[in-house]
JSON list of C-alpha atoms and ligand atoms in Angstrom, two decimals:
[
{"chain": "A", "resi": 1, "resn": "MET", "atom": "CA", "xyz": [126.10, 34.62, 61.94]},
{"chain": "A", "resi": 2, "resn": "ASP", "atom": "CA", "xyz": [122.76, 34.98, 63.99]},
{"chain": "A", "resi": 3, "resn": "ILE", "atom": "CA", "xyz": [123.40, 34.79, 67.73]},
{"chain": "A", "resi": 4, "resn": "VAL", "atom": "CA", "xyz": [119.54, 34.57, 68.10]},
{"chain": "A", "resi": 5, "resn": "THR", "atom": "CA", "xyz": [116.78, 33.46, 65.92]},
{"chain": "A", "resi": 6, "resn": "VAL", "atom": "CA", "xyz": [113.24, 33.44, 66.57]},
{"chain": "A", "resi": 7, "resn": "HIS", "atom": "CA", "xyz": [110.37, 32.23, 64.79]},
{"chain": "A", "resi": 8, "resn": "HIS", "atom": "CA", "xyz": [106.75, 32.52, 64.69]},
{"chain": "A", "resi": 9, "resn": "LEU", "atom": "CA", "xyz": [106.52, 32.68, 68.44]},
{"chain": "A", "resi": 10, "resn": "HIS", "atom": "CA", "xyz": [103.29, 32.56, 70.27]},
{"chain": "A", "resi": 11, "resn": "LYS", "atom": "CA", "xyz": [102.83, 33.26, 73.94]},
{"chain": "A", "resi": 12, "resn": "THR", "atom": "CA", "xyz": [99.08, 33.51, 75.69]},
{"chain": "A", "resi": 13, "resn": "PHE", "atom": "CA", "xyz": [98.53, 34.06, 79.02]},
{"chain": "A", "resi": 14, "resn": "GLY", "atom": "CA", "xyz": [95.11, 32.96, 80.88]},
{"chain": "A", "resi": 15, "resn": "LYS", "atom": "CA", "xyz": [92.16, 31.45, 78.87]},
{"chain": "A", "resi": 16, "resn": "GLY", "atom": "CA", "xyz": [88.70, 32.12, 77.21]},
{"chain": "A", "resi": 17, "resn": "GLU", "atom": "CA", "xyz": [87.78, 35.89, 77.56]},
{"chain": "A", "resi": 18, "resn": "SER", "atom": "CA", "xyz": [90.56, 36.84, 79.82]},
{"chain": "A", "resi": 19, "resn": "ALA", "atom": "CA", "xyz": [93.39, 35.50, 77.33]},
{"chain": "A", "resi": 20, "resn": "VAL", "atom": "CA", "xyz": [96.18, 37.98, 76.63]},
{"chain": "A", "resi": 21, "resn": "HIS", "atom": "CA", "xyz": [98.21, 37.15, 73.50]},
{"chain": "A", "resi": 22, "resn": "ALA", "atom": "CA", "xyz": [101.45, 38.30, 74.73]},
{"chain": "A", "resi": 23, "resn": "LEU", "atom": "CA", "xyz": [103.21, 37.64, 71.51]},
{"chain": "A", "resi": 24, "resn": "ASN", "atom": "CA", "xyz": [101.42, 37.12, 68.23]},
{"chain": "A", "resi": 25, "resn": "GLY", "atom": "CA", "xyz": [103.80, 35.15, 65.80]},
{"chain": "A", "resi": 26, "resn": "ILE", "atom": "CA", "xyz": [107.22, 37.55, 66.44]},
{"chain": "A", "resi": 27, "resn": "ASP", "atom": "CA", "xyz": [109.95, 36.99, 64.31]},
{"chain": "A", "resi": 28, "resn": "LEU", "atom": "CA", "xyz": [113.31, 38.14, 65.18]},
{"chain": "A", "resi": 29, "resn": "ALA", "atom": "CA", "xyz": [117.30, 37.23, 63.79]},
{"chain": "A", "resi": 30, "resn": "ILE", "atom": "CA", "xyz": [120.07, 39.12, 65.83]},
{"chain": "A", "resi": 31, "resn": "GLU", "atom": "CA", "xyz": [123.15, 38.82, 64.27]},
{"chain": "A", "resi": 32, "resn": "LYS", "atom": "CA", "xyz": [126.43, 37.81, 66.59]},
{"chain": "A", "resi": 33, "resn": "GLY", "atom": "CA", "xyz": [128.26, 41.29, 68.26]},
{"chain": "A", "resi": 34, "resn": "LYS", "atom": "CA", "xyz": [125.12, 43.31, 67.38]},
{"chain": "A", "resi": 35, "resn": "PHE", "atom": "CA", "xyz": [123.66, 45.62, 69.92]},
{"chain": "A", "resi": 36, "resn": "THR", "atom": "CA", "xyz": [119.76, 45.31, 69.64]},
{"chain": "A", "resi": 37, "resn": "ALA", "atom": "CA", "xyz": [116.87, 47.03, 71.60]},
{"chain": "A", "resi": 38, "resn": "ILE", "atom": "CA", "xyz": [113.42, 46.24, 71.59]},
{"chain": "A", "resi": 39, "resn": "ILE", "atom": "CA", "xyz": [110.82, 49.03, 71.67]},
{"chain": "A", "resi": 40, "resn": "GLY", "atom": "CA", "xyz": [107.38, 48.85, 72.40]},
{"chain": "A", "resi": 41, "resn": "ALA", "atom": "CA", "xyz": [104.70, 49.99, 74.84]},
{"chain": "A", "resi": 42, "resn": "SER", "atom": "CA", "xyz": [104.08, 49.20, 78.39]},
{"chain": "A", "resi": 43, "resn": "GLY", "atom": "CA", "xyz": [102.30, 45.63, 77.63]},
{"chain": "A", "resi": 44, "resn": "SER", "atom": "CA", "xyz": [103.09, 45.28, 74.47]},
{"chain": "A", "resi": 45, "resn": "GLY", "atom": "CA", "xyz": [105.27, 41.78, 75.27]},
{"chain": "A", "resi": 46, "resn": "LYS", "atom": "CA", "xyz": [108.81, 42.82, 75.49]},
{"chain": "A", "resi": 47, "resn": "THR", "atom": "CA", "xyz": [109.68, 41.10, 79.08]},
{"chain": "A", "resi": 48, "resn": "THR", "atom": "CA", "xyz": [107.79, 37.99, 77.77]},
{"chain": "A", "resi": 49, "resn": "LEU", "atom": "CA", "xyz": [109.80, 37.68, 74.48]},
{"chain": "A", "resi": 50, "resn": "LEU", "atom": "CA", "xyz": [113.40, 38.56, 76.67]},
{"chain": "A", "resi": 51, "resn": "HIS", "atom": "CA", "xyz": [111.82, 35.51, 78.82]},
{"chain": "A", "resi": 52, "resn": "MET", "atom": "CA", "xyz": [111.78, 33.13, 75.54]},
{"chain": "A", "resi": 53, "resn": "ILE", "atom": "CA", "xyz": [115.03, 34.23, 74.23]},
{"chain": "A", "resi": 54, "resn": "GLY", "atom": "CA", "xyz": [116.57, 33.67, 77.59]},
{"chain": "A", "resi": 55, "resn": "GLY", "atom": "CA", "xyz": [114.83, 30.11, 78.20]},
{"chain": "A", "resi": 56, "resn": "MET", "atom": "CA", "xyz": [112.98, 31.51, 81.50]},
{"chain": "A", "resi": 57, "resn": "ASP", "atom": "CA", "xyz": [109.74, 30.59, 79.96]},
{"chain": "A", "resi": 58, "resn": "ILE", "atom": "CA", "xyz": [108.31, 28.56, 77.27]},
{"chain": "A", "resi": 59, "resn": "PRO", "atom": "CA", "xyz": [106.66, 29.31, 74.31]},
{"chain": "A", "resi": 60, "resn": "ASP", "atom": "CA", "xyz": [103.10, 27.97, 73.04]},
{"chain": "A", "resi": 61, "resn": "GLU", "atom": "CA", "xyz": [104.30, 27.92, 69.32]},
{"chain": "A", "resi": 62, "resn": "GLY", "atom": "CA", "xyz": [107.25, 28.80, 67.29]},
{"chain": "A", "resi": 63, "resn": "GLU", "atom": "CA", "xyz": [110.85, 28.14, 68.13]},
{"chain": "A", "resi": 64, "resn": "VAL", "atom": "CA", "xyz": [113.96, 30.00, 69.64]},
{"chain": "A", "resi": 65, "resn": "ILE", "atom": "CA", "xyz": [117.85, 29.44, 68.68]},
{"chain": "A", "resi": 66, "resn": "VAL", "atom": "CA", "xyz": [120.34, 30.65, 70.68]},
{"chain": "A", "resi": 67, "resn": "ASP", "atom": "CA", "xyz": [123.81, 30.54, 69.63]},
{"chain": "A", "resi": 68, "resn": "GLY", "atom": "CA", "xyz": [123.15, 27.19, 67.68]},
{"chain": "A", "resi": 69, "resn": "THR", "atom": "CA", "xyz": [121.00, 25.68, 70.67]},
{"chain": "A", "resi": 70, "resn": "ASN", "atom": "CA", "xyz": [117.17, 25.12, 69.87]},
{"chain": "A", "resi": 71, "resn": "LEU", "atom": "CA", "xyz": [115.64, 25.75, 73.23]},
{"chain": "A", "resi": 72, "resn": "SER", "atom": "CA", "xyz": [112.25, 23.46, 72.14]},
{"chain": "A", "resi": 73, "resn": "GLY", "atom": "CA", "xyz": [114.46, 20.30, 72.37]},
{"chain": "A", "resi": 74, "resn": "LEU", "atom": "CA", "xyz": [115.65, 21.09, 75.81]},
{"chain": "A", "resi": 75, "resn": "LYS", "atom": "CA", "xyz": [114.16, 19.36, 79.15]},
{"chain": "A", "resi": 76, "resn": "GLU", "atom": "CA", "xyz": [113.88, 21.59, 82.27]},
{"chain": "A", "resi": 77, "resn": "LYS", "atom": "CA", "xyz": [117.46, 20.50, 83.68]},
{"chain": "A", "resi": 78, "resn": "GLU", "atom": "CA", "xyz": [119.23, 21.05, 80.21]},
{"chain": "A", "resi": 79, "resn": "LEU", "atom": "CA", "xyz": [117.11, 24.48, 79.73]},
{"chain": "A", "resi": 80, "resn": "ALA", "atom": "CA", "xyz": [118.41, 25.57, 83.09]},
{"chain": "A", "resi": 81, "resn": "VAL", "atom": "CA", "xyz": [122.40, 24.51, 82.25]},
{"chain": "A", "resi": 82, "resn": "PHE", "atom": "CA", "xyz": [121.36, 26.69, 78.84]},
{"chain": "A", "resi": 83, "resn": "ARG", "atom": "CA", "xyz": [120.43, 29.64, 81.04]},
{"chain": "A", "resi": 84, "resn": "ARG", "atom": "CA", "xyz": [123.71, 29.43, 83.48]},
{"chain": "A", "resi": 85, "resn": "SER", "atom": "CA", "xyz": [125.97, 29.17, 80.74]},
{"chain": "A", "resi": 86, "resn": "LYS", "atom": "CA", "xyz": [124.48, 31.00, 77.85]},
{"chain": "A", "resi": 87, "resn": "VAL", "atom": "CA", "xyz": [122.88, 33.88, 79.14]},
{"chain": "A", "resi": 88, "resn": "GLY", "atom": "CA", "xyz": [123.22, 37.08, 81.03]},
{"chain": "A", "resi": 89, "resn": "PHE", "atom": "CA", "xyz": [119.97, 38.77, 82.51]},
{"chain": "A", "resi": 90, "resn": "VAL", "atom": "CA", "xyz": [119.78, 42.10, 83.84]},
{"chain": "A", "resi": 91, "resn": "TYR", "atom": "CA", "xyz": [116.46, 42.36, 85.64]},
{"chain": "A", "resi": 92, "resn": "GLN", "atom": "CA", "xyz": [114.52, 45.72, 85.52]},
{"chain": "A", "resi": 93, "resn": "ASN", "atom": "CA", "xyz": [114.53, 45.76, 89.21]},
{"chain": "A", "resi": 94, "resn": "PHE", "atom": "CA", "xyz": [118.18, 45.11, 89.73]},
{"chain": "A", "resi": 95, "resn": "ASN", "atom": "CA", "xyz": [117.33, 41.92, 91.77]},
{"chain": "A", "resi": 96, "resn": "LEU", "atom": "CA", "xyz": [120.20, 42.09, 94.07]},
{"chain": "A", "resi": 97, "resn": "VAL", "atom": "CA", "xyz": [120.21, 40.49, 97.39]},
{"chain": "A", "resi": 98, "resn": "PRO", "atom": "CA", "xyz": [120.63, 43.40, 100.22]},
{"chain": "A", "resi": 99, "resn": "THR", "atom": "CA", "xyz": [122.05, 41.07, 102.68]},
{"chain": "A", "resi": 100, "resn": "LEU", "atom": "CA", "xyz": [125.22, 40.18, 100.28]},
{"chain": "A", "resi": 101, "resn": "THR", "atom": "CA", "xyz": [127.82, 42.55, 99.26]},
{"chain": "A", "resi": 102, "resn": "VAL", "atom": "CA", "xyz": [128.71, 43.72, 96.08]},
{"chain": "A", "resi": 103, "resn": "ARG", "atom": "CA", "xyz": [131.09, 41.28, 95.36]},
{"chain": "A", "resi": 104, "resn": "GLU", "atom": "CA", "xyz": [129.11, 38.55, 96.60]},
{"chain": "A", "resi": 105, "resn": "ASN", "atom": "CA", "xyz": [125.84, 39.40, 94.78]},
{"chain": "A", "resi": 106, "resn": "ILE", "atom": "CA", "xyz": [128.10, 39.30, 91.37]},
{"chain": "A", "resi": 107, "resn": "MET", "atom": "CA", "xyz": [129.79, 36.07, 92.25]},
{"chain": "A", "resi": 108, "resn": "PHE", "atom": "CA", "xyz": [126.25, 34.61, 93.19]},
{"chain": "A", "resi": 109, "resn": "PRO", "atom": "CA", "xyz": [125.37, 32.73, 90.28]},
{"chain": "A", "resi": 110, "resn": "LEU", "atom": "CA", "xyz": [128.83, 31.32, 89.56]},
{"chain": "A", "resi": 111, "resn": "SER", "atom": "CA", "xyz": [129.01, 29.88, 93.06]},
{"chain": "A", "resi": 112, "resn": "LEU", "atom": "CA", "xyz": [125.63, 28.49, 92.75]},
{"chain": "A", "resi": 113, "resn": "ALA", "atom": "CA", "xyz": [126.83, 26.92, 89.62]},
{"chain": "A", "resi": 114, "resn": "GLY", "atom": "CA", "xyz": [129.79, 25.61, 91.89]},
{"chain": "A", "resi": 115, "resn": "ALA", "atom": "CA", "xyz": [132.04, 27.59, 89.06]},
{"chain": "A", "resi": 116, "resn": "THR", "atom": "CA", "xyz": [134.65, 30.38, 90.20]},
{"chain": "A", "resi": 117, "resn": "SER", "atom": "CA", "xyz": [135.60, 33.34, 87.96]},
{"chain": "A", "resi": 118, "resn": "ASP", "atom": "CA", "xyz": [138.55, 34.19, 86.05]},
{"chain": "A", "resi": 119, "resn": "ALA", "atom": "CA", "xyz": [140.76, 36.86, 88.07]},
{"chain": "A", "resi": 120, "resn": "VAL", "atom": "CA", "xyz": [141.79, 38.96, 85.27]},
{"chain": "A", "resi": 121, "resn": "PHE", "atom": "CA", "xyz": [138.45, 38.89, 83.52]},
{"chain": "A", "resi": 122, "resn": "PHE", "atom": "CA", "xyz": [136.91, 39.97, 86.60]},
{"chain": "A", "resi": 123, "resn": "SER", "atom": "CA", "xyz": [139.14, 42.70, 87.29]},
{"chain": "A", "resi": 124, "resn": "GLU", "atom": "CA", "xyz": [138.28, 43.56, 84.04]},
{"chain": "A", "resi": 125, "resn": "ILE", "atom": "CA", "xyz": [134.67, 43.98, 84.44]},
{"chain": "A", "resi": 126, "resn": "MET", "atom": "CA", "xyz": [134.97, 45.72, 87.82]},
{"chain": "A", "resi": 127, "resn": "GLU", "atom": "CA", "xyz": [137.01, 48.39, 86.11]},
{"chain": "A", "resi": 128, "resn": "LEU", "atom": "CA", "xyz": [135.07, 49.00, 83.34]},
{"chain": "A", "resi": 129, "resn": "LEU", "atom": "CA", "xyz": [132.18, 49.43, 85.58]},
{"chain": "A", "resi": 130, "resn": "GLN", "atom": "CA", "xyz": [134.01, 51.19, 88.22]},
{"chain": "A", "resi": 131, "resn": "LEU", "atom": "CA", "xyz": [132.81, 48.78, 90.86]},
{"chain": "A", "resi": 132, "resn": "GLN", "atom": "CA", "xyz": [136.72, 47.90, 92.10]},
{"chain": "A", "resi": 133, "resn": "ASP", "atom": "CA", "xyz": [136.31, 50.45, 95.13]},
{"chain": "A", "resi": 134, "resn": "ARG", "atom": "CA", "xyz": [132.71, 49.08, 95.92]},
{"chain": "A", "resi": 135, "resn": "LEU", "atom": "CA", "xyz": [132.86, 45.60, 96.13]},
{"chain": "A", "resi": 136, "resn": "ASN", "atom": "CA", "xyz": [132.57, 45.43, 100.06]},
{"chain": "A", "resi": 137, "resn": "ALA", "atom": "CA", "xyz": [129.57, 47.69, 99.93]},
{"chain": "A", "resi": 138, "resn": "TYR", "atom": "CA", "xyz": [125.98, 46.35, 100.40]},
{"chain": "A", "resi": 139, "resn": "PRO", "atom": "CA", "xyz": [123.64, 47.52, 97.51]},
{"chain": "A", "resi": 140, "resn": "GLN", "atom": "CA", "xyz": [121.60, 49.94, 99.58]},
{"chain": "A", "resi": 141, "resn": "GLU", "atom": "CA", "xyz": [124.92, 51.75, 100.03]},
{"chain": "A", "resi": 142, "resn": "LEU", "atom": "CA", "xyz": [124.93, 52.69, 96.02]},
{"chain": "A", "resi": 143, "resn": "SER", "atom": "CA", "xyz": [123.27, 54.93, 94.15]},
{"chain": "A", "resi": 144, "resn": "GLY", "atom": "CA", "xyz": [120.50, 53.18, 91.59]},
{"chain": "A", "resi": 145, "resn": "GLY", "atom": "CA", "xyz": [123.00, 53.57, 88.76]},
{"chain": "A", "resi": 146, "resn": "GLY", "atom": "CA", "xyz": [125.72, 51.63, 90.83]},
{"chain": "A", "resi": 147, "resn": "GLN", "atom": "CA", "xyz": [123.27, 48.78, 91.64]},
{"chain": "A", "resi": 148, "resn": "GLN", "atom": "CA", "xyz": [122.35, 48.83, 87.84]},
{"chain": "A", "resi": 149, "resn": "ARG", "atom": "CA", "xyz": [126.10, 48.50, 87.65]},
{"chain": "A", "resi": 150, "resn": "VAL", "atom": "CA", "xyz": [126.41, 45.56, 90.08]},
{"chain": "A", "resi": 151, "resn": "ALA", "atom": "CA", "xyz": [123.22, 43.71, 88.23]},
{"chain": "A", "resi": 152, "resn": "ILE", "atom": "CA", "xyz": [125.11, 44.02, 84.67]},
{"chain": "A", "resi": 153, "resn": "ALA", "atom": "CA", "xyz": [128.49, 42.75, 86.28]},
{"chain": "A", "resi": 154, "resn": "ARG", "atom": "CA", "xyz": [126.78, 40.13, 87.65]},
{"chain": "A", "resi": 155, "resn": "ALA", "atom": "CA", "xyz": [125.13, 39.20, 84.24]},
{"chain": "A", "resi": 156, "resn": "LEU", "atom": "CA", "xyz": [128.82, 39.33, 82.37]},
{"chain": "A", "resi": 157, "resn": "VAL", "atom": "CA", "xyz": [131.01, 37.43, 84.81]},
{"chain": "A", "resi": 158, "resn": "SER", "atom": "CA", "xyz": [129.80, 33.80, 83.58]},
{"chain": "A", "resi": 159, "resn": "LYS", "atom": "CA", "xyz": [130.96, 35.26, 79.90]},
{"chain": "A", "resi": 160, "resn": "PRO", "atom": "CA", "xyz": [127.74, 34.52, 78.45]},
{"chain": "A", "resi": 161, "resn": "SER", "atom": "CA", "xyz": [127.00, 34.29, 74.36]},
{"chain": "A", "resi": 162, "resn": "ILE", "atom": "CA", "xyz": [123.99, 36.98, 75.03]},
{"chain": "A", "resi": 163, "resn": "LEU", "atom": "CA", "xyz": [123.27, 39.70, 77.32]},
{"chain": "A", "resi": 164, "resn": "LEU", "atom": "CA", "xyz": [119.18, 40.58, 78.01]},
{"chain": "A", "resi": 165, "resn": "ALA", "atom": "CA", "xyz": [118.56, 43.36, 79.61]},
{"chain": "A", "resi": 166, "resn": "ASP", "atom": "CA", "xyz": [115.02, 44.22, 80.43]},
{"chain": "A", "resi": 167, "resn": "GLU", "atom": "CA", "xyz": [114.57, 48.06, 80.42]},
{"chain": "A", "resi": 168, "resn": "PRO", "atom": "CA", "xyz": [118.16, 48.45, 81.78]},
{"chain": "A", "resi": 169, "resn": "THR", "atom": "CA", "xyz": [117.63, 52.17, 82.31]},
{"chain": "A", "resi": 170, "resn": "GLY", "atom": "CA", "xyz": [114.22, 52.75, 83.33]},
{"chain": "A", "resi": 171, "resn": "ASN", "atom": "CA", "xyz": [114.82, 53.49, 86.79]},
{"chain": "A", "resi": 172, "resn": "LEU", "atom": "CA", "xyz": [117.76, 55.83, 86.47]},
{"chain": "A", "resi": 173, "resn": "ASP", "atom": "CA", "xyz": [118.03, 59.32, 85.70]},
{"chain": "A", "resi": 174, "resn": "SER", "atom": "CA", "xyz": [118.20, 60.15, 82.26]},
{"chain": "A", "resi": 175, "resn": "GLU", "atom": "CA", "xyz": [122.29, 60.82, 82.66]},
{"chain": "A", "resi": 176, "resn": "SER", "atom": "CA", "xyz": [123.17, 57.37, 84.55]},
{"chain": "A", "resi": 177, "resn": "GLY", "atom": "CA", "xyz": [120.58, 55.68, 81.77]},
{"chain": "A", "resi": 178, "resn": "GLN", "atom": "CA", "xyz": [123.37, 57.20, 79.23]},
{"chain": "A", "resi": 179, "resn": "ASN", "atom": "CA", "xyz": [126.04, 55.78, 81.33]},
{"chain": "A", "resi": 180, "resn": "VAL", "atom": "CA", "xyz": [124.53, 52.20, 81.68]},
{"chain": "A", "resi": 181, "resn": "LEU", "atom": "CA", "xyz": [123.70, 52.46, 77.60]},
{"chain": "A", "resi": 182, "resn": "GLY", "atom": "CA", "xyz": [127.10, 53.48, 76.67]},
{"chain": "A", "resi": 183, "resn": "LEU", "atom": "CA", "xyz": [128.77, 50.11, 79.17]},
{"chain": "A", "resi": 184, "resn": "LEU", "atom": "CA", "xyz": [125.96, 47.97, 77.22]},
{"chain": "A", "resi": 185, "resn": "LYS", "atom": "CA", "xyz": [127.38, 49.22, 73.80]},
{"chain": "A", "resi": 186, "resn": "CYS", "atom": "CA", "xyz": [130.95, 48.89, 74.28]},
{"chain": "A", "resi": 187, "resn": "ARG", "atom": "CA", "xyz": [130.61, 44.87, 75.29]},
{"chain": "B", "resi": 1, "resn": "ADP", "atom": "N1", "xyz": [102.63, 35.68, 83.84]},
{"chain": "B", "resi": 1, "resn": "ADP", "atom": "C1", "xyz": [101.93, 36.43, 83.37]},
{"chain": "B", "resi": 1, "resn": "ADP", "atom": "N2", "xyz": [100.70, 35.96, 83.48]},
{"chain": "B", "resi": 1, "resn": "ADP", "atom": "C2", "xyz": [99.24, 36.61, 82.88]},
{"chain": "B", "resi": 1, "resn": "ADP", "atom": "N3", "xyz": [99.75, 37.93, 81.94]},
{"chain": "B", "resi": 1, "resn": "ADP", "atom": "C3", "xyz": [100.86, 37.93, 81.69]},
{"chain": "B", "resi": 1, "resn": "ADP", "atom": "C4", "xyz": [101.59, 37.34, 82.64]},
{"chain": "B", "resi": 1, "resn": "ADP", "atom": "N4", "xyz": [103.31, 37.87, 81.92]},
{"chain": "B", "resi": 1, "resn": "ADP", "atom": "C5", "xyz": [102.81, 39.02, 81.19]},
{"chain": "B", "resi": 1, "resn": "ADP", "atom": "N5", "xyz": [101.08, 39.22, 81.12]},
{"chain": "B", "resi": 1, "resn": "ADP", "atom": "C6", "xyz": [100.69, 39.91, 80.32]},
{"chain": "B", "resi": 1, "resn": "ADP", "atom": "O1", "xyz": [101.26, 39.97, 78.75]},
{"chain": "B", "resi": 1, "resn": "ADP", "atom": "C7", "xyz": [101.11, 41.13, 78.22]},
{"chain": "B", "resi": 1, "resn": "ADP", "atom": "C8", "xyz": [102.73, 41.78, 77.79]},
{"chain": "B", "resi": 1, "resn": "ADP", "atom": "O2", "xyz": [102.94, 41.74, 78.99]},
{"chain": "B", "resi": 1, "resn": "ADP", "atom": "P1", "xyz": [104.89, 41.80, 79.15]},
{"chain": "B", "resi": 1, "resn": "ADP", "atom": "O3", "xyz": [105.97, 41.28, 78.37]},
{"chain": "B", "resi": 1, "resn": "ADP", "atom": "O4", "xyz": [105.11, 42.17, 80.73]},
{"chain": "B", "resi": 1, "resn": "ADP", "atom": "O5", "xyz": [104.99, 43.43, 78.36]},
{"chain": "B", "resi": 1, "resn": "ADP", "atom": "P2", "xyz": [105.94, 44.88, 78.50]},
{"chain": "B", "resi": 1, "resn": "ADP", "atom": "O6", "xyz": [107.49, 43.82, 79.03]},
{"chain": "B", "resi": 1, "resn": "ADP", "atom": "O7", "xyz": [106.48, 45.22, 77.00]},
{"chain": "B", "resi": 1, "resn": "ADP", "atom": "O8", "xyz": [105.71, 45.73, 79.32]},
{"chain": "B", "resi": 1, "resn": "ADP", "atom": "C9", "xyz": [100.56, 42.17, 79.31]},
{"chain": "B", "resi": 1, "resn": "ADP", "atom": "O9", "xyz": [99.13, 42.16, 78.75]},
{"chain": "B", "resi": 1, "resn": "ADP", "atom": "C10", "xyz": [100.56, 41.49, 80.49]},
{"chain": "B", "resi": 1, "resn": "ADP", "atom": "O10", "xyz": [99.67, 41.83, 81.62]},
{"chain": "B", "resi": 2, "resn": "MG", "atom": "MG1", "xyz": [108.39, 44.47, 80.80]}
]
């Protein structure tokens, strides 16, 4: 079964002479449980595509189906529910809140949704990502690799159907980058 299907996706930013065709008829199918990397030069449309799959932006043409839900049919409120319940997103620059502790950062999206985490699953993720001793630290007290692990934990606690990561190793040295890739693959 495909967890993600993308048909003939188009997205243009701007108009007239300054228009940028970021996506030009993309087709893509990703099987459930598969680890897939999208590779391309800077500016080739990777972030734009991830935002369409995650329901964070809307295509001009084409359709995106994630875990059986066709995003084209959803209203803004339904898209918000889709994002919250089905998508984990790891941002390129982590997007952690500096004034919240590691634990608070990880729980932030769930608490906005008025939900809590299953305690057993929470400890499992903390152990996997080696964050159990850093829960009361603030993001700036962690290394780049540590902050990236917090961002991954935050994306995983809600048990999303898909985990989307935008250049998850782009800000890390090559060893930390390998470790993060290893963690993503074992999910
Ligand atoms: N919100 C936006 N407004 C205008 N142009 C954009 C916007 N987002 C992306 N673009 C342009 O679309 C193209 C693809 O960008 P992007 O998806 O960020 O590529 P990548 O992630 O592969 O570097 C680039 O030319 C970029 O400048
Ligand atoms: Mg990008």
